[in-house]
Amino acid sequence: MLSLAAGVMADLPVPDSVTAAAAAGWPACGVWFDHEVWTAAHEREVLRRVADSGIAVLDVEPIIVGLEPDVSERLVDAAAALGARFVLFTARVADQALVVERFGHACDLAAAADPRLTIVYEFLPAFPIGTLAGALGVVRDSGRSNGAVLVDNLHLSRSGVMPEVLHSLDPSLLPYLQVSDAPRQAPKGSDELLHEARHARLWPGDGELPIGELLSAVPHVPLSFEVRSQRVRDTFRDPLDRAAFAWSRVHHLA
């Protein structure tokens, strides 16, 4: 399954993004949860667009430890209502015990809301718990069976890990992937890494990351295309135009 990541459309209204993704041919999409916008009426409209279009919701994001307010319960409830398979979780704080506690709590909320829902820890090298090993540690220490790790290949590369390492992991810990491309050389510094991740990603094949090796190491899982790019946002301001362009760049990987 190929999915249009929420971050690609995060500057656009969620209902319009859902409709555009479906119209462009995407079988699935991600949904961005903004607690200031996500009212009961907003959720009903998103649900209506999902139902009318027939698109699947792969994931909902983000829960971020270190940002207030804590949106865990509201976000998990929204994800369950949308029939999503995953909720993205990360942390801006270095307190491992706190992060493990909050991750476990999110997993418990998910188990109560929908037994099919999995909480995935996405590690970013610009954040304190920013490695594959750190993310695996959070999931392990939480002791929850509905917790897993989300590997974004840009973050994997920028943390200095090659995809071949993933061969040795339990496949249940890697239920899907986020995919984009970038130059081989990493930016220097946390601010620069965050800028690249949010504004300067490339489409698969336009950079130098080992995407083929990634797909070989973690085969037969959903792929979420997280190509957050200021150039794409500026060029394709219309939701359908952007979603259609994105689909044209990756549909051959289906």
mmCIF file of C-alpha atoms in Angstrom:
data_model
loop_
_atom_site.group_PDB
_atom_site.id
_atom_site.type_symbol
_atom_site.label_atom_id
_atom_site.label_comp_id
_atom_site.label_asym_id
_atom_site.label_seq_id
_atom_site.Cartn_x
_atom_site.Cartn_y
_atom_site.Cartn_z
ATOM 1 C CA MET A 1 0.000 0.000 0.000
ATOM 2 C CA LEU A 2 1.261 3.470 -0.931
ATOM 3 C CA SER A 3 0.187 6.414 1.212
ATOM 4 C CA LEU A 4 0.512 10.178 0.868
ATOM 5 C CA ALA A 5 2.028 11.330 4.159
ATOM 6 C CA ALA A 6 0.210 14.022 6.091
ATOM 7 C CA GLY A 7 3.301 16.216 6.140
ATOM 8 C CA VAL A 8 3.203 16.675 2.368
ATOM 9 C CA MET A 9 -0.183 18.389 2.734
ATOM 10 C CA ALA A 10 0.153 19.820 6.257
ATOM 11 C CA ASP A 11 -0.305 23.432 5.102
ATOM 12 C CA LEU A 12 -3.672 22.571 3.513
ATOM 13 C CA PRO A 13 -7.065 21.812 5.124
ATOM 14 C CA VAL A 14 -7.292 18.143 6.074
ATOM 15 C CA PRO A 15 -10.676 17.516 4.399
ATOM 16 C CA ASP A 16 -9.402 18.930 1.101
ATOM 17 C CA SER A 17 -6.187 16.922 1.386
ATOM 18 C CA VAL A 18 -8.120 13.687 1.888
ATOM 19 C CA THR A 19 -10.357 14.350 -1.101
ATOM 20 C CA ALA A 20 -7.398 15.350 -3.270
ATOM 21 C CA ALA A 21 -5.352 12.275 -2.354
ATOM 22 C CA ALA A 22 -8.220 9.986 -3.292
ATOM 23 C CA ALA A 23 -8.950 11.833 -6.538
ATOM 24 C CA ALA A 24 -5.274 11.627 -7.509
ATOM 25 C CA GLY A 25 -5.300 7.844 -7.172
ATOM 26 C CA TRP A 26 -3.676 7.336 -3.788
ATOM 27 C CA PRO A 27 -5.050 4.236 -2.032
ATOM 28 C CA ALA A 28 -4.231 5.709 1.392
ATOM 29 C CA CYS A 29 -3.220 8.926 3.091
ATOM 30 C CA GLY A 30 -2.063 10.267 6.404
ATOM 31 C CA VAL A 31 -3.998 12.790 8.484
ATOM 32 C CA TRP A 32 -2.508 15.734 10.363
ATOM 33 C CA PHE A 33 -4.114 16.388 13.759
ATOM 34 C CA ASP A 34 -4.034 20.057 14.777
ATOM 35 C CA HIS A 35 -5.635 20.345 18.200
ATOM 36 C CA GLU A 36 -6.621 23.970 17.548
ATOM 37 C CA VAL A 37 -8.584 23.025 14.434
ATOM 38 C CA TRP A 38 -9.825 19.529 15.285
ATOM 39 C CA THR A 39 -13.346 20.184 16.577
ATOM 40 C CA ALA A 40 -16.225 17.723 16.501
ATOM 41 C CA ALA A 41 -17.490 19.392 13.323
ATOM 42 C CA HIS A 42 -14.051 19.169 11.730
ATOM 43 C CA GLU A 43 -13.814 15.470 12.547
ATOM 44 C CA ARG A 44 -17.250 14.824 11.052
ATOM 45 C CA GLU A 45 -16.176 16.537 7.836
ATOM 46 C CA VAL A 46 -12.954 14.532 7.618
ATOM 47 C CA LEU A 47 -14.908 11.330 8.266
ATOM 48 C CA ARG A 48 -17.372 12.276 5.518
ATOM 49 C CA ARG A 49 -14.576 12.901 3.020
ATOM 50 C CA VAL A 50 -12.942 9.576 3.880
ATOM 51 C CA ALA A 51 -16.230 7.707 3.523
ATOM 52 C CA ASP A 52 -17.220 9.462 0.292
ATOM 53 C CA SER A 53 -13.850 8.904 -1.372
ATOM 54 C CA GLY A 54 -13.163 5.381 -0.136
ATOM 55 C CA ILE A 55 -9.549 6.206 0.698
ATOM 56 C CA ALA A 56 -7.884 4.432 3.621
ATOM 57 C CA VAL A 57 -6.297 6.403 6.452
ATOM 58 C CA LEU A 58 -2.909 4.856 7.145
ATOM 59 C CA ASP A 59 -1.823 7.046 10.036
ATOM 60 C CA VAL A 60 -2.585 10.109 12.142
ATOM 61 C CA GLU A 61 0.077 12.415 13.567
ATOM 62 C CA PRO A 62 1.651 13.717 15.747
ATOM 63 C CA ILE A 63 1.877 13.083 19.479
ATOM 64 C CA ILE A 64 4.991 14.991 20.607
ATOM 65 C CA VAL A 65 6.172 14.730 24.189
ATOM 66 C CA GLY A 66 7.438 18.148 25.215
ATOM 67 C CA LEU A 67 4.718 20.130 23.470
ATOM 68 C CA GLU A 68 1.635 21.256 25.338
ATOM 69 C CA PRO A 69 -1.176 20.489 25.553
ATOM 70 C CA ASP A 70 -1.005 16.710 25.613
ATOM 71 C CA VAL A 71 -3.225 15.675 22.701
ATOM 72 C CA SER A 72 -2.767 11.920 23.128
ATOM 73 C CA GLU A 73 -6.330 11.027 24.062
ATOM 74 C CA ARG A 74 -8.001 13.263 21.488
ATOM 75 C CA LEU A 75 -5.642 12.195 18.719
ATOM 76 C CA VAL A 76 -5.975 8.479 19.441
ATOM 77 C CA ASP A 77 -9.768 8.790 19.532
ATOM 78 C CA ALA A 78 -9.694 10.577 16.164
ATOM 79 C CA ALA A 79 -7.420 7.912 14.701
ATOM 80 C CA ALA A 80 -9.766 5.173 15.868
ATOM 81 C CA ALA A 81 -12.780 6.978 14.413
ATOM 82 C CA LEU A 82 -10.995 7.286 11.065
ATOM 83 C CA GLY A 83 -10.018 3.616 11.035
ATOM 84 C CA ALA A 84 -6.322 4.499 10.953
ATOM 85 C CA ARG A 85 -3.739 1.774 11.468
ATOM 86 C CA PHE A 86 -1.027 3.854 13.129
ATOM 87 C CA VAL A 87 -0.452 6.887 15.339
ATOM 88 C CA LEU A 88 2.908 8.686 15.151
ATOM 89 C CA PHE A 89 4.644 9.467 18.432
ATOM 90 C CA THR A 90 7.922 11.272 19.107
ATOM 91 C CA ALA A 91 9.562 13.311 21.860
ATOM 92 C CA ARG A 92 11.471 16.564 22.169
ATOM 93 C CA VAL A 93 12.652 15.776 25.704
ATOM 94 C CA ALA A 94 15.578 13.693 26.932
ATOM 95 C CA ASP A 95 13.818 12.210 29.983
ATOM 96 C CA GLN A 96 13.748 8.545 28.932
ATOM 97 C CA ALA A 97 11.511 7.474 31.814
ATOM 98 C CA LEU A 98 8.941 10.152 30.980
ATOM 99 C CA VAL A 99 8.968 9.257 27.286
ATOM 100 C CA VAL A 100 8.523 5.546 28.038
ATOM 101 C CA GLU A 101 5.650 6.355 30.400
ATOM 102 C CA ARG A 102 3.922 8.578 27.853
ATOM 103 C CA PHE A 103 4.471 6.063 25.057
ATOM 104 C CA GLY A 104 2.970 3.301 27.188
ATOM 105 C CA HIS A 105 0.005 5.523 28.020
ATOM 106 C CA ALA A 106 -0.603 6.213 24.319
ATOM 107 C CA CYS A 107 -0.472 2.472 23.635
ATOM 108 C CA ASP A 108 -3.041 1.876 26.374
ATOM 109 C CA LEU A 109 -5.324 4.532 24.909
ATOM 110 C CA ALA A 110 -4.998 2.898 21.497
ATOM 111 C CA ALA A 111 -5.744 -0.575 22.847
ATOM 112 C CA ALA A 112 -8.939 0.730 24.430
ATOM 113 C CA ALA A 113 -9.998 2.720 21.352
ATOM 114 C CA ASP A 114 -9.248 0.128 18.652
ATOM 115 C CA PRO A 115 -7.259 -3.096 19.130
ATOM 116 C CA ARG A 116 -5.965 -2.779 15.546
ATOM 117 C CA LEU A 117 -4.293 0.569 16.247
ATOM 118 C CA THR A 118 -0.509 0.676 16.745
ATOM 119 C CA ILE A 119 1.528 3.508 18.253
ATOM 120 C CA VAL A 120 4.807 3.984 16.377
ATOM 121 C CA TYR A 121 7.823 5.836 17.734
ATOM 122 C CA GLU A 122 9.406 7.985 15.038
ATOM 123 C CA PHE A 123 12.988 8.906 15.875
ATOM 124 C CA LEU A 124 14.491 12.156 14.584
ATOM 125 C CA PRO A 125 18.247 12.729 14.965
ATOM 126 C CA ALA A 126 17.531 16.385 15.805
ATOM 127 C CA PHE A 127 15.648 15.270 18.952
ATOM 128 C CA PRO A 128 17.193 13.814 22.144
ATOM 129 C CA ILE A 129 16.009 10.226 21.564
ATOM 130 C CA GLY A 130 17.044 10.398 17.948
ATOM 131 C CA THR A 131 18.326 6.981 16.922
ATOM 132 C CA LEU A 132 16.927 3.627 15.923
ATOM 133 C CA ALA A 133 18.421 2.125 19.086
ATOM 134 C CA GLY A 134 16.774 4.790 21.217
ATOM 135 C CA ALA A 135 13.375 4.230 19.619
ATOM 136 C CA LEU A 136 13.665 0.473 20.033
ATOM 137 C CA GLY A 137 14.524 1.063 23.684
ATOM 138 C CA VAL A 138 11.390 3.130 24.266
ATOM 139 C CA VAL A 139 9.196 0.472 22.679
ATOM 140 C CA ARG A 140 10.923 -2.334 24.577
ATOM 141 C CA ASP A 141 10.805 -0.582 27.935
ATOM 142 C CA SER A 142 7.128 0.294 27.532
ATOM 143 C CA GLY A 143 6.278 -3.397 27.432
ATOM 144 C CA ARG A 144 3.279 -2.802 25.169
ATOM 145 C CA SER A 145 2.508 -5.229 22.366
ATOM 146 C CA ASN A 146 0.845 -2.513 20.267
ATOM 147 C CA GLY A 147 3.976 -0.363 20.148
ATOM 148 C CA ALA A 148 6.442 -0.321 17.253
ATOM 149 C CA VAL A 149 9.033 1.857 15.508
ATOM 150 C CA LEU A 150 8.516 3.995 12.428
ATOM 151 C CA VAL A 151 11.634 4.170 10.276
ATOM 152 C CA ASP A 152 11.833 7.284 8.132
ATOM 153 C CA ASN A 153 14.714 6.627 5.760
ATOM 154 C CA LEU A 154 15.905 10.239 5.908
ATOM 155 C CA HIS A 155 16.164 10.092 9.703
ATOM 156 C CA LEU A 156 17.791 6.662 9.507
ATOM 157 C CA SER A 157 20.457 7.975 7.161
ATOM 158 C CA ARG A 158 21.047 11.177 9.120
ATOM 159 C CA SER A 159 21.546 9.151 12.302
ATOM 160 C CA GLY A 160 24.344 7.223 10.583
ATOM 161 C CA VAL A 161 22.617 3.851 10.192
ATOM 162 C CA MET A 162 22.443 1.847 6.971
ATOM 163 C CA PRO A 163 19.248 -0.010 6.013
ATOM 164 C CA GLU A 164 20.981 -3.402 6.202
ATOM 165 C CA VAL A 165 20.764 -3.144 10.011
ATOM 166 C CA LEU A 166 16.990 -3.535 9.739
ATOM 167 C CA HIS A 167 17.321 -7.121 8.473
ATOM 168 C CA SER A 168 18.103 -8.291 12.006
ATOM 169 C CA LEU A 169 15.017 -6.791 13.651
ATOM 170 C CA ASP A 170 11.730 -8.525 14.398
ATOM 171 C CA PRO A 171 9.491 -7.549 11.446
ATOM 172 C CA SER A 172 6.631 -6.822 13.846
ATOM 173 C CA LEU A 173 8.638 -3.850 15.139
ATOM 174 C CA LEU A 174 8.717 -2.249 11.668
ATOM 175 C CA PRO A 175 5.114 -2.275 10.419
ATOM 176 C CA TYR A 176 5.604 0.403 7.746
ATOM 177 C CA LEU A 177 8.106 2.939 6.410
ATOM 178 C CA GLN A 178 8.322 6.617 5.591
ATOM 179 C CA VAL A 179 10.214 7.229 2.361
ATOM 180 C CA SER A 180 11.840 10.233 0.706
ATOM 181 C CA ASP A 181 15.226 11.062 -0.793
ATOM 182 C CA ALA A 182 18.062 13.482 -0.105
ATOM 183 C CA PRO A 183 21.718 14.115 -0.897
ATOM 184 C CA ARG A 184 24.164 11.678 0.667
ATOM 185 C CA GLN A 185 25.874 14.444 2.658
ATOM 186 C CA ALA A 186 23.946 15.388 5.805
ATOM 187 C CA PRO A 187 23.481 18.963 7.007
ATOM 188 C CA LYS A 188 25.416 19.914 10.125
ATOM 189 C CA GLY A 189 23.522 20.777 13.308
ATOM 190 C CA SER A 190 20.077 20.043 14.740
ATOM 191 C CA ASP A 191 18.421 23.126 13.257
ATOM 192 C CA GLU A 192 19.722 22.260 9.800
ATOM 193 C CA LEU A 193 18.547 18.652 10.134
ATOM 194 C CA LEU A 194 15.066 19.808 11.117
ATOM 195 C CA HIS A 195 14.968 22.256 8.219
ATOM 196 C CA GLU A 196 15.895 19.527 5.764
ATOM 197 C CA ALA A 197 13.282 17.147 7.182
ATOM 198 C CA ARG A 198 10.511 19.741 7.058
ATOM 199 C CA HIS A 199 11.349 21.737 3.944
ATOM 200 C CA ALA A 200 13.995 20.161 1.690
ATOM 201 C CA ARG A 201 13.210 16.506 1.042
ATOM 202 C CA LEU A 202 13.454 15.064 -2.461
ATOM 203 C CA TRP A 203 11.381 12.542 -4.364
ATOM 204 C CA PRO A 204 12.685 8.971 -4.514
ATOM 205 C CA GLY A 205 15.307 8.799 -7.234
ATOM 206 C CA ASP A 206 16.192 12.496 -7.086
ATOM 207 C CA GLY A 207 18.744 12.031 -4.298
ATOM 208 C CA GLU A 208 21.333 9.540 -3.131
ATOM 209 C CA LEU A 209 19.764 7.639 -0.225
ATOM 210 C CA PRO A 210 19.812 3.804 -0.493
ATOM 211 C CA ILE A 211 16.079 3.348 -1.007
ATOM 212 C CA GLY A 212 16.426 0.011 -2.798
ATOM 213 C CA GLU A 213 18.331 -1.409 0.157
ATOM 214 C CA LEU A 214 15.657 -0.066 2.514
ATOM 215 C CA LEU A 215 12.842 -1.794 0.638
ATOM 216 C CA SER A 216 14.866 -5.006 0.535
ATOM 217 C CA ALA A 217 15.477 -4.876 4.291
ATOM 218 C CA VAL A 218 11.812 -4.213 5.132
ATOM 219 C CA PRO A 219 9.745 -5.729 2.309
ATOM 220 C CA HIS A 220 6.000 -6.003 1.879
ATOM 221 C CA VAL A 221 4.966 -3.172 4.204
ATOM 222 C CA PRO A 222 2.977 0.005 3.537
ATOM 223 C CA LEU A 223 5.059 2.932 2.287
ATOM 224 C CA SER A 224 4.220 6.472 3.357
ATOM 225 C CA PHE A 225 5.859 9.061 1.117
ATOM 226 C CA GLU A 226 7.018 11.849 3.414
ATOM 227 C CA VAL A 227 8.359 14.300 0.834
ATOM 228 C CA ARG A 228 8.024 17.530 2.785
ATOM 229 C CA SER A 229 9.354 20.192 0.447
ATOM 230 C CA GLN A 230 9.001 23.967 0.340
ATOM 231 C CA ARG A 231 9.510 23.819 -3.420
ATOM 232 C CA VAL A 232 6.589 21.417 -3.793
ATOM 233 C CA ARG A 233 4.405 23.558 -1.522
ATOM 234 C CA ASP A 234 5.207 26.701 -3.507
ATOM 235 C CA THR A 235 4.761 25.027 -6.897
ATOM 236 C CA PHE A 236 1.592 23.068 -6.154
ATOM 237 C CA ARG A 237 -0.694 25.162 -3.976
ATOM 238 C CA ASP A 238 -3.842 23.409 -5.163
ATOM 239 C CA PRO A 239 -4.452 20.192 -3.152
ATOM 240 C CA LEU A 240 -5.346 18.065 -6.180
ATOM 241 C CA ASP A 241 -2.397 19.321 -8.219
ATOM 242 C CA ARG A 242 -0.010 18.515 -5.382
ATOM 243 C CA ALA A 243 -1.464 15.079 -4.677
ATOM 244 C CA ALA A 244 -1.486 14.212 -8.387
ATOM 245 C CA PHE A 245 2.123 15.302 -8.843
ATOM 246 C CA ALA A 246 3.149 13.238 -5.818
ATOM 247 C CA TRP A 247 1.357 10.168 -7.170
ATOM 248 C CA SER A 248 3.029 10.583 -10.559
ATOM 249 C CA ARG A 249 6.433 10.391 -8.858
ATOM 250 C CA VAL A 250 5.913 7.207 -6.847
ATOM 251 C CA HIS A 251 3.079 5.095 -8.278
ATOM 252 C CA HIS A 252 5.583 2.826 -10.040
ATOM 253 C CA LEU A 253 6.604 1.529 -6.609
ATOM 254 C CA ALA A 254 3.165 0.019 -5.968
#
